[in-house]
Amino acid sequence: MAGTGWPRGTTQPLVTPNSVVQKNPSLTISRTVNLYPLTNYTFGTKDPLFERDPSVPARFQRMRDEYEKIGMRRSVDGVLLVYEHGLPHVLLLQLGTTFFKLPGGELNPGEDETEGLKRLMTETLGRSEGGASAEWTVEDTIGNWWRPNFEPAQYPYISPHITKPKEHRKLFLVQLQEKAYFAVPRNYKLVAAPLFELYDNAQGYGPIISSLPQALSRFNFIYM
Protein backbone atom coordinates (compact mmCIF):
# COMPACT_ATOMS: atom_id res chain seq x y z
CA MET A 1 0.00 0.00 0.00
CA ALA A 2 1.43 3.36 -1.03
CA GLY A 3 2.20 5.75 1.77
CA THR A 4 0.79 9.21 2.15
CA GLY A 5 2.30 12.52 3.08
CA TRP A 6 5.71 13.91 2.25
CA PRO A 7 8.01 12.63 0.99
CA ARG A 8 5.93 10.35 -1.18
CA GLY A 9 6.20 6.65 -0.60
CA THR A 10 6.69 6.84 3.16
CA THR A 11 4.58 4.54 5.25
CA GLN A 12 3.35 4.76 8.81
CA PRO A 13 4.39 2.01 11.26
CA LEU A 14 1.80 -0.74 11.59
CA VAL A 15 0.10 -0.87 15.00
CA THR A 16 -1.59 -4.18 15.87
CA PRO A 17 -3.70 -5.05 18.94
CA ASN A 18 -0.66 -6.80 20.43
CA SER A 19 1.74 -3.95 19.71
CA VAL A 20 3.37 -2.22 22.66
CA VAL A 21 3.39 1.49 22.03
CA GLN A 22 6.08 3.27 23.99
CA LYS A 23 5.07 6.67 25.23
CA ASN A 24 7.52 9.37 24.32
CA PRO A 25 7.07 12.29 26.72
CA SER A 26 7.46 15.43 24.66
CA LEU A 27 9.32 18.39 26.03
CA THR A 28 7.01 20.62 24.03
CA ILE A 29 3.93 19.78 26.11
CA SER A 30 4.95 22.33 28.70
CA ARG A 31 7.77 23.98 26.81
CA THR A 32 9.16 27.09 28.43
CA VAL A 33 11.47 29.67 26.89
CA ASN A 34 13.56 32.10 28.90
CA LEU A 35 13.35 35.69 27.71
CA TYR A 36 15.77 38.37 28.82
CA PRO A 37 15.22 42.13 28.62
CA LEU A 38 16.36 43.96 25.51
CA THR A 39 18.50 46.19 27.71
CA ASN A 40 20.70 43.16 28.54
CA TYR A 41 22.12 43.19 25.03
CA THR A 42 24.79 45.38 23.49
CA PHE A 43 24.64 46.43 19.84
CA GLY A 44 27.59 47.49 17.73
CA THR A 45 28.26 47.83 14.01
CA LYS A 46 30.47 46.22 11.40
CA ASP A 47 31.01 46.33 7.65
CA PRO A 48 27.91 46.19 5.44
CA LEU A 49 26.54 42.78 4.51
CA PHE A 50 25.28 42.71 0.94
CA GLU A 51 22.93 40.24 -0.70
CA ARG A 52 24.48 37.79 -3.15
CA ASP A 53 22.12 38.87 -5.90
CA PRO A 54 21.75 42.45 -7.19
CA SER A 55 18.05 42.05 -8.01
CA VAL A 56 15.07 39.76 -7.53
CA PRO A 57 15.24 38.41 -11.13
CA ALA A 58 18.95 37.67 -10.63
CA ARG A 59 18.14 35.80 -7.42
CA PHE A 60 15.67 33.50 -9.13
CA GLN A 61 18.00 32.98 -12.07
CA ARG A 62 20.72 31.83 -9.66
CA MET A 63 18.16 29.58 -7.97
CA ARG A 64 17.33 28.01 -11.36
CA ASP A 65 21.00 27.48 -12.18
CA GLU A 66 21.76 25.93 -8.78
CA TYR A 67 18.63 23.76 -8.90
CA GLU A 68 19.91 22.10 -12.06
CA LYS A 69 23.20 21.28 -10.30
CA ILE A 70 22.37 20.58 -6.63
CA GLY A 71 18.58 20.42 -6.45
CA MET A 72 16.28 22.17 -3.99
CA ARG A 73 17.67 25.11 -2.04
CA ARG A 74 17.72 24.72 1.74
CA SER A 75 17.48 27.84 3.88
CA VAL A 76 17.37 28.37 7.64
CA ASP A 77 16.33 31.35 9.76
CA GLY A 78 16.80 32.06 13.46
CA VAL A 79 14.04 33.47 15.67
CA LEU A 80 15.60 35.50 18.49
CA LEU A 81 13.32 36.57 21.33
CA VAL A 82 13.72 39.28 23.96
CA TYR A 83 11.22 41.21 26.03
CA GLU A 84 10.49 44.86 26.59
CA HIS A 85 7.69 46.48 28.63
CA GLY A 86 6.65 42.97 29.69
CA LEU A 87 5.98 41.86 26.10
CA PRO A 88 7.88 39.36 23.91
CA HIS A 89 9.68 40.87 20.91
CA VAL A 90 11.34 39.27 17.87
CA LEU A 91 14.68 40.64 16.65
CA LEU A 92 14.49 41.48 12.95
CA LEU A 93 16.96 42.86 10.44
CA GLN A 94 15.58 45.93 8.69
CA LEU A 95 16.88 47.07 5.31
CA GLY A 96 15.63 50.48 4.24
CA THR A 97 12.20 51.44 5.54
CA THR A 98 9.98 48.56 4.50
CA PHE A 99 12.00 45.32 4.21
CA PHE A 100 12.38 43.03 7.22
CA LYS A 101 14.02 39.62 7.48
CA LEU A 102 15.06 37.06 10.06
CA PRO A 103 18.79 36.40 10.45
CA GLY A 104 19.81 33.34 8.46
CA GLY A 105 20.25 32.36 4.85
CA GLU A 106 21.14 29.56 2.47
CA LEU A 107 22.81 26.33 3.57
CA ASN A 108 25.75 24.91 1.67
CA PRO A 109 25.23 21.56 -0.11
CA GLY A 110 25.18 18.80 2.51
CA GLU A 111 25.55 21.24 5.41
CA ASP A 112 23.89 20.36 8.72
CA GLU A 113 20.92 22.62 9.49
CA THR A 114 21.94 23.48 13.05
CA GLU A 115 25.60 24.08 12.28
CA GLY A 116 24.68 26.01 9.15
CA LEU A 117 22.35 28.30 11.09
CA LYS A 118 25.06 28.98 13.67
CA ARG A 119 27.46 29.86 10.85
CA LEU A 120 24.96 32.19 9.21
CA MET A 121 24.04 33.86 12.51
CA THR A 122 27.72 34.51 13.22
CA GLU A 123 28.27 35.89 9.72
CA THR A 124 25.27 38.19 10.17
CA LEU A 125 25.49 39.31 13.81
CA GLY A 126 28.84 38.03 15.12
CA ARG A 127 31.89 40.19 15.64
CA SER A 128 33.85 40.78 12.47
CA GLU A 129 37.20 40.46 14.21
CA GLY A 130 38.37 39.64 17.71
CA GLY A 131 36.25 39.34 20.84
CA ALA A 132 33.59 36.84 21.77
CA SER A 133 30.38 36.74 19.75
CA ALA A 134 26.99 35.66 20.98
CA GLU A 135 26.54 31.94 21.60
CA TRP A 136 23.78 30.45 19.49
CA THR A 137 21.72 27.71 21.13
CA VAL A 138 19.50 26.33 18.37
CA GLU A 139 16.41 24.65 19.78
CA ASP A 140 12.93 23.89 18.47
CA THR A 141 11.79 23.95 14.88
CA ILE A 142 8.95 26.45 14.75
CA GLY A 143 8.12 26.52 11.06
CA ASN A 144 8.62 24.95 7.64
CA TRP A 145 7.97 26.95 4.48
CA TRP A 146 8.17 25.80 0.88
CA ARG A 147 8.69 27.63 -2.41
CA PRO A 148 6.90 25.59 -5.11
CA ASN A 149 8.24 27.55 -8.09
CA PHE A 150 10.93 30.06 -9.01
CA GLU A 151 8.69 32.83 -7.73
CA PRO A 152 8.43 34.90 -4.51
CA ALA A 153 5.43 33.01 -3.09
CA GLN A 154 6.16 30.62 -0.20
CA TYR A 155 3.69 28.45 1.73
CA PRO A 156 3.67 26.49 5.02
CA TYR A 157 2.67 23.32 3.13
CA ILE A 158 3.30 21.51 -0.15
CA SER A 159 0.39 21.27 -2.56
CA PRO A 160 -0.32 17.74 -3.87
CA HIS A 161 0.60 18.70 -7.45
CA ILE A 162 4.03 20.01 -6.41
CA THR A 163 6.49 17.12 -6.54
CA LYS A 164 9.69 19.14 -6.81
CA PRO A 165 9.65 22.24 -4.60
CA LYS A 166 12.40 24.72 -5.33
CA GLU A 167 13.23 25.80 -1.77
CA HIS A 168 12.66 24.58 1.77
CA ARG A 169 12.96 27.25 4.48
CA LYS A 170 13.13 26.12 8.10
CA LEU A 171 12.67 28.40 11.10
CA PHE A 172 14.39 27.61 14.39
CA LEU A 173 13.96 29.08 17.85
CA VAL A 174 17.35 30.30 19.07
CA GLN A 175 17.66 30.59 22.86
CA LEU A 176 19.68 33.69 23.64
CA GLN A 177 22.13 33.86 26.52
CA GLU A 178 21.40 36.22 29.39
CA LYS A 179 23.73 38.80 27.87
CA ALA A 180 25.27 39.08 24.40
CA TYR A 181 26.88 41.43 21.91
CA PHE A 182 25.48 41.82 18.40
CA ALA A 183 27.54 43.34 15.60
CA VAL A 184 24.99 44.67 13.11
CA PRO A 185 26.03 45.30 9.47
CA ARG A 186 25.96 49.05 8.78
CA ASN A 187 23.42 48.72 5.97
CA TYR A 188 20.92 47.06 8.33
CA LYS A 189 19.14 47.98 11.52
CA LEU A 190 18.39 45.38 14.20
CA VAL A 191 14.91 46.13 15.49
CA ALA A 192 12.78 44.50 18.18
CA ALA A 193 9.21 44.00 16.96
CA PRO A 194 6.48 43.05 19.47
CA LEU A 195 4.42 39.99 18.63
CA PHE A 196 1.18 41.97 18.60
CA GLU A 197 2.59 44.15 15.80
CA LEU A 198 3.50 41.11 13.69
CA TYR A 199 0.18 39.33 14.17
CA ASP A 200 -1.94 39.27 11.00
CA ASN A 201 0.36 41.85 9.43
CA ALA A 202 1.59 40.15 6.27
CA GLN A 203 1.32 43.47 4.44
CA GLY A 204 3.99 44.98 6.68
CA TYR A 205 6.23 41.99 7.41
CA GLY A 206 5.43 39.30 4.85
CA PRO A 207 3.69 35.95 5.43
CA ILE A 208 6.56 34.20 7.26
CA ILE A 209 7.33 36.83 9.90
CA SER A 210 3.65 37.63 10.43
CA SER A 211 3.02 33.94 11.19
CA LEU A 212 5.41 33.95 14.16
CA PRO A 213 2.83 34.89 16.84
CA GLN A 214 0.83 31.74 16.04
CA ALA A 215 3.95 29.57 15.76
CA LEU A 216 5.25 30.83 19.12
CA SER A 217 1.93 30.60 20.95
CA ARG A 218 2.67 27.04 22.10
CA PHE A 219 5.56 28.24 24.27
CA ASN A 220 5.36 29.48 27.82
CA PHE A 221 7.56 32.57 28.12
CA ILE A 222 9.47 33.10 31.34
CA TYR A 223 10.57 36.69 31.84
CA MET A 224 13.93 36.57 33.55
mmCIF file of C-alpha atoms in Angstrom:
data_model
loop_
_atom_site.group_PDB
_atom_site.id
_atom_site.type_symbol
_atom_site.label_atom_id
_atom_site.label_comp_id
_atom_site.label_asym_id
_atom_site.label_seq_id
_atom_site.Cartn_x
_atom_site.Cartn_y
_atom_site.Cartn_z
ATOM 1 C CA MET A 1 0.000 0.000 0.000
ATOM 2 C CA ALA A 2 1.434 3.355 -1.025
ATOM 3 C CA GLY A 3 2.200 5.750 1.766
ATOM 4 C CA THR A 4 0.789 9.209 2.145
ATOM 5 C CA GLY A 5 2.299 12.521 3.076
ATOM 6 C CA TRP A 6 5.707 13.909 2.246
ATOM 7 C CA PRO A 7 8.014 12.630 0.992
ATOM 8 C CA ARG A 8 5.929 10.351 -1.178
ATOM 9 C CA GLY A 9 6.203 6.654 -0.605
ATOM 10 C CA THR A 10 6.693 6.843 3.161
ATOM 11 C CA THR A 11 4.578 4.542 5.249
ATOM 12 C CA GLN A 12 3.349 4.756 8.807
ATOM 13 C CA PRO A 13 4.394 2.012 11.259
ATOM 14 C CA LEU A 14 1.803 -0.740 11.589
ATOM 15 C CA VAL A 15 0.098 -0.872 15.000
ATOM 16 C CA THR A 16 -1.590 -4.180 15.868
ATOM 17 C CA PRO A 17 -3.698 -5.054 18.942
ATOM 18 C CA ASN A 18 -0.656 -6.798 20.435
ATOM 19 C CA SER A 19 1.741 -3.945 19.714
ATOM 20 C CA VAL A 20 3.369 -2.222 22.659
ATOM 21 C CA VAL A 21 3.386 1.487 22.029
ATOM 22 C CA GLN A 22 6.080 3.268 23.993
ATOM 23 C CA LYS A 23 5.069 6.673 25.227
ATOM 24 C CA ASN A 24 7.519 9.370 24.318
ATOM 25 C CA PRO A 25 7.072 12.294 26.718
ATOM 26 C CA SER A 26 7.462 15.432 24.659
ATOM 27 C CA LEU A 27 9.324 18.389 26.029
ATOM 28 C CA THR A 28 7.006 20.621 24.025
ATOM 29 C CA ILE A 29 3.928 19.776 26.113
ATOM 30 C CA SER A 30 4.949 22.334 28.704
ATOM 31 C CA ARG A 31 7.771 23.978 26.806
ATOM 32 C CA THR A 32 9.159 27.088 28.426
ATOM 33 C CA VAL A 33 11.468 29.667 26.890
ATOM 34 C CA ASN A 34 13.561 32.102 28.899
ATOM 35 C CA LEU A 35 13.346 35.686 27.713
ATOM 36 C CA TYR A 36 15.771 38.369 28.823
ATOM 37 C CA PRO A 37 15.215 42.128 28.622
ATOM 38 C CA LEU A 38 16.355 43.962 25.514
ATOM 39 C CA THR A 39 18.505 46.187 27.711
ATOM 40 C CA ASN A 40 20.696 43.160 28.538
ATOM 41 C CA TYR A 41 22.119 43.185 25.027
ATOM 42 C CA THR A 42 24.787 45.378 23.489
ATOM 43 C CA PHE A 43 24.642 46.433 19.844
ATOM 44 C CA GLY A 44 27.589 47.494 17.726
ATOM 45 C CA THR A 45 28.260 47.828 14.008
ATOM 46 C CA LYS A 46 30.468 46.218 11.400
ATOM 47 C CA ASP A 47 31.012 46.326 7.646
ATOM 48 C CA PRO A 48 27.912 46.187 5.442
ATOM 49 C CA LEU A 49 26.543 42.776 4.511
ATOM 50 C CA PHE A 50 25.283 42.707 0.945
ATOM 51 C CA GLU A 51 22.933 40.240 -0.702
ATOM 52 C CA ARG A 52 24.483 37.791 -3.154
ATOM 53 C CA ASP A 53 22.123 38.874 -5.901
ATOM 54 C CA PRO A 54 21.750 42.449 -7.189
ATOM 55 C CA SER A 55 18.051 42.046 -8.010
ATOM 56 C CA VAL A 56 15.069 39.758 -7.533
ATOM 57 C CA PRO A 57 15.242 38.412 -11.134
ATOM 58 C CA ALA A 58 18.953 37.668 -10.629
ATOM 59 C CA ARG A 59 18.136 35.804 -7.415
ATOM 60 C CA PHE A 60 15.671 33.503 -9.134
ATOM 61 C CA GLN A 61 18.004 32.981 -12.070
ATOM 62 C CA ARG A 62 20.716 31.833 -9.660
ATOM 63 C CA MET A 63 18.161 29.577 -7.973
ATOM 64 C CA ARG A 64 17.328 28.011 -11.356
ATOM 65 C CA ASP A 65 21.001 27.485 -12.177
ATOM 66 C CA GLU A 66 21.756 25.927 -8.775
ATOM 67 C CA TYR A 67 18.626 23.760 -8.898
ATOM 68 C CA GLU A 68 19.912 22.097 -12.060
ATOM 69 C CA LYS A 69 23.196 21.277 -10.304
ATOM 70 C CA ILE A 70 22.370 20.576 -6.635
ATOM 71 C CA GLY A 71 18.583 20.418 -6.446
ATOM 72 C CA MET A 72 16.280 22.167 -3.986
ATOM 73 C CA ARG A 73 17.668 25.106 -2.044
ATOM 74 C CA ARG A 74 17.718 24.719 1.741
ATOM 75 C CA SER A 75 17.484 27.838 3.881
ATOM 76 C CA VAL A 76 17.370 28.366 7.640
ATOM 77 C CA ASP A 77 16.326 31.353 9.761
ATOM 78 C CA GLY A 78 16.798 32.059 13.456
ATOM 79 C CA VAL A 79 14.043 33.469 15.665
ATOM 80 C CA LEU A 80 15.599 35.499 18.493
ATOM 81 C CA LEU A 81 13.321 36.574 21.332
ATOM 82 C CA VAL A 82 13.719 39.277 23.964
ATOM 83 C CA TYR A 83 11.222 41.209 26.034
ATOM 84 C CA GLU A 84 10.494 44.863 26.594
ATOM 85 C CA HIS A 85 7.690 46.478 28.633
ATOM 86 C CA GLY A 86 6.649 42.966 29.691
ATOM 87 C CA LEU A 87 5.979 41.864 26.104
ATOM 88 C CA PRO A 88 7.882 39.361 23.908
ATOM 89 C CA HIS A 89 9.675 40.869 20.909
ATOM 90 C CA VAL A 90 11.338 39.271 17.866
ATOM 91 C CA LEU A 91 14.681 40.638 16.653
ATOM 92 C CA LEU A 92 14.491 41.479 12.950
ATOM 93 C CA LEU A 93 16.956 42.858 10.443
ATOM 94 C CA GLN A 94 15.584 45.928 8.689
ATOM 95 C CA LEU A 95 16.884 47.069 5.309
ATOM 96 C CA GLY A 96 15.625 50.480 4.236
ATOM 97 C CA THR A 97 12.201 51.444 5.539
ATOM 98 C CA THR A 98 9.976 48.559 4.497
ATOM 99 C CA PHE A 99 12.001 45.325 4.211
ATOM 100 C CA PHE A 100 12.377 43.026 7.219
ATOM 101 C CA LYS A 101 14.019 39.622 7.479
ATOM 102 C CA LEU A 102 15.062 37.059 10.059
ATOM 103 C CA PRO A 103 18.795 36.402 10.455
ATOM 104 C CA GLY A 104 19.811 33.343 8.459
ATOM 105 C CA GLY A 105 20.253 32.362 4.854
ATOM 106 C CA GLU A 106 21.144 29.556 2.469
ATOM 107 C CA LEU A 107 22.814 26.332 3.565
ATOM 108 C CA ASN A 108 25.753 24.914 1.668
ATOM 109 C CA PRO A 109 25.229 21.563 -0.109
ATOM 110 C CA GLY A 110 25.178 18.797 2.508
ATOM 111 C CA GLU A 111 25.549 21.236 5.409
ATOM 112 C CA ASP A 112 23.887 20.362 8.720
ATOM 113 C CA GLU A 113 20.915 22.620 9.494
ATOM 114 C CA THR A 114 21.939 23.477 13.048
ATOM 115 C CA GLU A 115 25.602 24.078 12.277
ATOM 116 C CA GLY A 116 24.677 26.008 9.155
ATOM 117 C CA LEU A 117 22.349 28.301 11.086
ATOM 118 C CA LYS A 118 25.064 28.980 13.669
ATOM 119 C CA ARG A 119 27.464 29.859 10.850
ATOM 120 C CA LEU A 120 24.965 32.190 9.214
ATOM 121 C CA MET A 121 24.044 33.858 12.507
ATOM 122 C CA THR A 122 27.719 34.507 13.216
ATOM 123 C CA GLU A 123 28.269 35.891 9.723
ATOM 124 C CA THR A 124 25.275 38.191 10.174
ATOM 125 C CA LEU A 125 25.493 39.306 13.811
ATOM 126 C CA GLY A 126 28.837 38.027 15.121
ATOM 127 C CA ARG A 127 31.886 40.192 15.644
ATOM 128 C CA SER A 128 33.847 40.782 12.468
ATOM 129 C CA GLU A 129 37.198 40.457 14.209
ATOM 130 C CA GLY A 130 38.366 39.644 17.714
ATOM 131 C CA GLY A 131 36.251 39.339 20.841
ATOM 132 C CA ALA A 132 33.586 36.839 21.772
ATOM 133 C CA SER A 133 30.384 36.739 19.751
ATOM 134 C CA ALA A 134 26.990 35.658 20.985
ATOM 135 C CA GLU A 135 26.535 31.945 21.599
ATOM 136 C CA TRP A 136 23.775 30.452 19.485
ATOM 137 C CA THR A 137 21.721 27.707 21.133
ATOM 138 C CA VAL A 138 19.504 26.326 18.374
ATOM 139 C CA GLU A 139 16.407 24.647 19.783
ATOM 140 C CA ASP A 140 12.927 23.890 18.469
ATOM 141 C CA THR A 141 11.793 23.954 14.875
ATOM 142 C CA ILE A 142 8.949 26.446 14.751
ATOM 143 C CA GLY A 143 8.116 26.518 11.059
ATOM 144 C CA ASN A 144 8.615 24.948 7.637
ATOM 145 C CA TRP A 145 7.971 26.949 4.480
ATOM 146 C CA TRP A 146 8.167 25.802 0.882
ATOM 147 C CA ARG A 147 8.691 27.625 -2.410
ATOM 148 C CA PRO A 148 6.901 25.586 -5.108
ATOM 149 C CA ASN A 149 8.236 27.554 -8.094
ATOM 150 C CA PHE A 150 10.928 30.056 -9.012
ATOM 151 C CA GLU A 151 8.694 32.829 -7.728
ATOM 152 C CA PRO A 152 8.428 34.898 -4.514
ATOM 153 C CA ALA A 153 5.429 33.013 -3.088
ATOM 154 C CA GLN A 154 6.158 30.619 -0.198
ATOM 155 C CA TYR A 155 3.693 28.447 1.726
ATOM 156 C CA PRO A 156 3.671 26.490 5.024
ATOM 157 C CA TYR A 157 2.674 23.320 3.132
ATOM 158 C CA ILE A 158 3.296 21.512 -0.147
ATOM 159 C CA SER A 159 0.387 21.267 -2.558
ATOM 160 C CA PRO A 160 -0.319 17.741 -3.869
ATOM 161 C CA HIS A 161 0.602 18.695 -7.450
ATOM 162 C CA ILE A 162 4.030 20.015 -6.414
ATOM 163 C CA THR A 163 6.492 17.118 -6.544
ATOM 164 C CA LYS A 164 9.695 19.141 -6.813
ATOM 165 C CA PRO A 165 9.649 22.243 -4.596
ATOM 166 C CA LYS A 166 12.404 24.718 -5.327
ATOM 167 C CA GLU A 167 13.227 25.802 -1.767
ATOM 168 C CA HIS A 168 12.665 24.580 1.775
ATOM 169 C CA ARG A 169 12.961 27.246 4.479
ATOM 170 C CA LYS A 170 13.135 26.117 8.099
ATOM 171 C CA LEU A 171 12.671 28.395 11.102
ATOM 172 C CA PHE A 172 14.394 27.611 14.389
ATOM 173 C CA LEU A 173 13.963 29.079 17.852
ATOM 174 C CA VAL A 174 17.352 30.301 19.071
ATOM 175 C CA GLN A 175 17.657 30.588 22.861
ATOM 176 C CA LEU A 176 19.682 33.692 23.636
ATOM 177 C CA GLN A 177 22.127 33.859 26.515
ATOM 178 C CA GLU A 178 21.403 36.218 29.387
ATOM 179 C CA LYS A 179 23.732 38.797 27.866
ATOM 180 C CA ALA A 180 25.274 39.075 24.403
ATOM 181 C CA TYR A 181 26.881 41.430 21.913
ATOM 182 C CA PHE A 182 25.481 41.816 18.402
ATOM 183 C CA ALA A 183 27.540 43.336 15.601
ATOM 184 C CA VAL A 184 24.994 44.671 13.115
ATOM 185 C CA PRO A 185 26.028 45.303 9.470
ATOM 186 C CA ARG A 186 25.957 49.046 8.776
ATOM 187 C CA ASN A 187 23.424 48.722 5.972
ATOM 188 C CA TYR A 188 20.924 47.065 8.331
ATOM 189 C CA LYS A 189 19.137 47.980 11.524
ATOM 190 C CA LEU A 190 18.393 45.377 14.195
ATOM 191 C CA VAL A 191 14.909 46.132 15.489
ATOM 192 C CA ALA A 192 12.781 44.500 18.176
ATOM 193 C CA ALA A 193 9.211 44.002 16.958
ATOM 194 C CA PRO A 194 6.478 43.047 19.468
ATOM 195 C CA LEU A 195 4.424 39.987 18.626
ATOM 196 C CA PHE A 196 1.184 41.974 18.602
ATOM 197 C CA GLU A 197 2.585 44.153 15.800
ATOM 198 C CA LEU A 198 3.502 41.112 13.692
ATOM 199 C CA TYR A 199 0.179 39.329 14.168
ATOM 200 C CA ASP A 200 -1.943 39.270 11.003
ATOM 201 C CA ASN A 201 0.356 41.850 9.433
ATOM 202 C CA ALA A 202 1.594 40.151 6.267
ATOM 203 C CA GLN A 203 1.322 43.468 4.438
ATOM 204 C CA GLY A 204 3.986 44.982 6.677
ATOM 205 C CA TYR A 205 6.228 41.994 7.411
ATOM 206 C CA GLY A 206 5.429 39.298 4.855
ATOM 207 C CA PRO A 207 3.693 35.946 5.432
ATOM 208 C CA ILE A 208 6.557 34.202 7.258
ATOM 209 C CA ILE A 209 7.333 36.828 9.899
ATOM 210 C CA SER A 210 3.646 37.634 10.427
ATOM 211 C CA SER A 211 3.016 33.941 11.190
ATOM 212 C CA LEU A 212 5.408 33.953 14.161
ATOM 213 C CA PRO A 213 2.835 34.885 16.843
ATOM 214 C CA GLN A 214 0.831 31.737 16.037
ATOM 215 C CA ALA A 215 3.954 29.572 15.757
ATOM 216 C CA LEU A 216 5.254 30.829 19.117
ATOM 217 C CA SER A 217 1.931 30.599 20.945
ATOM 218 C CA ARG A 218 2.675 27.042 22.100
ATOM 219 C CA PHE A 219 5.558 28.245 24.270
ATOM 220 C CA ASN A 220 5.357 29.479 27.824
ATOM 221 C CA PHE A 221 7.556 32.570 28.123
ATOM 222 C CA ILE A 222 9.474 33.097 31.336
ATOM 223 C CA TYR A 223 10.569 36.693 31.839
ATOM 224 C CA MET A 224 13.931 36.571 33.554
#
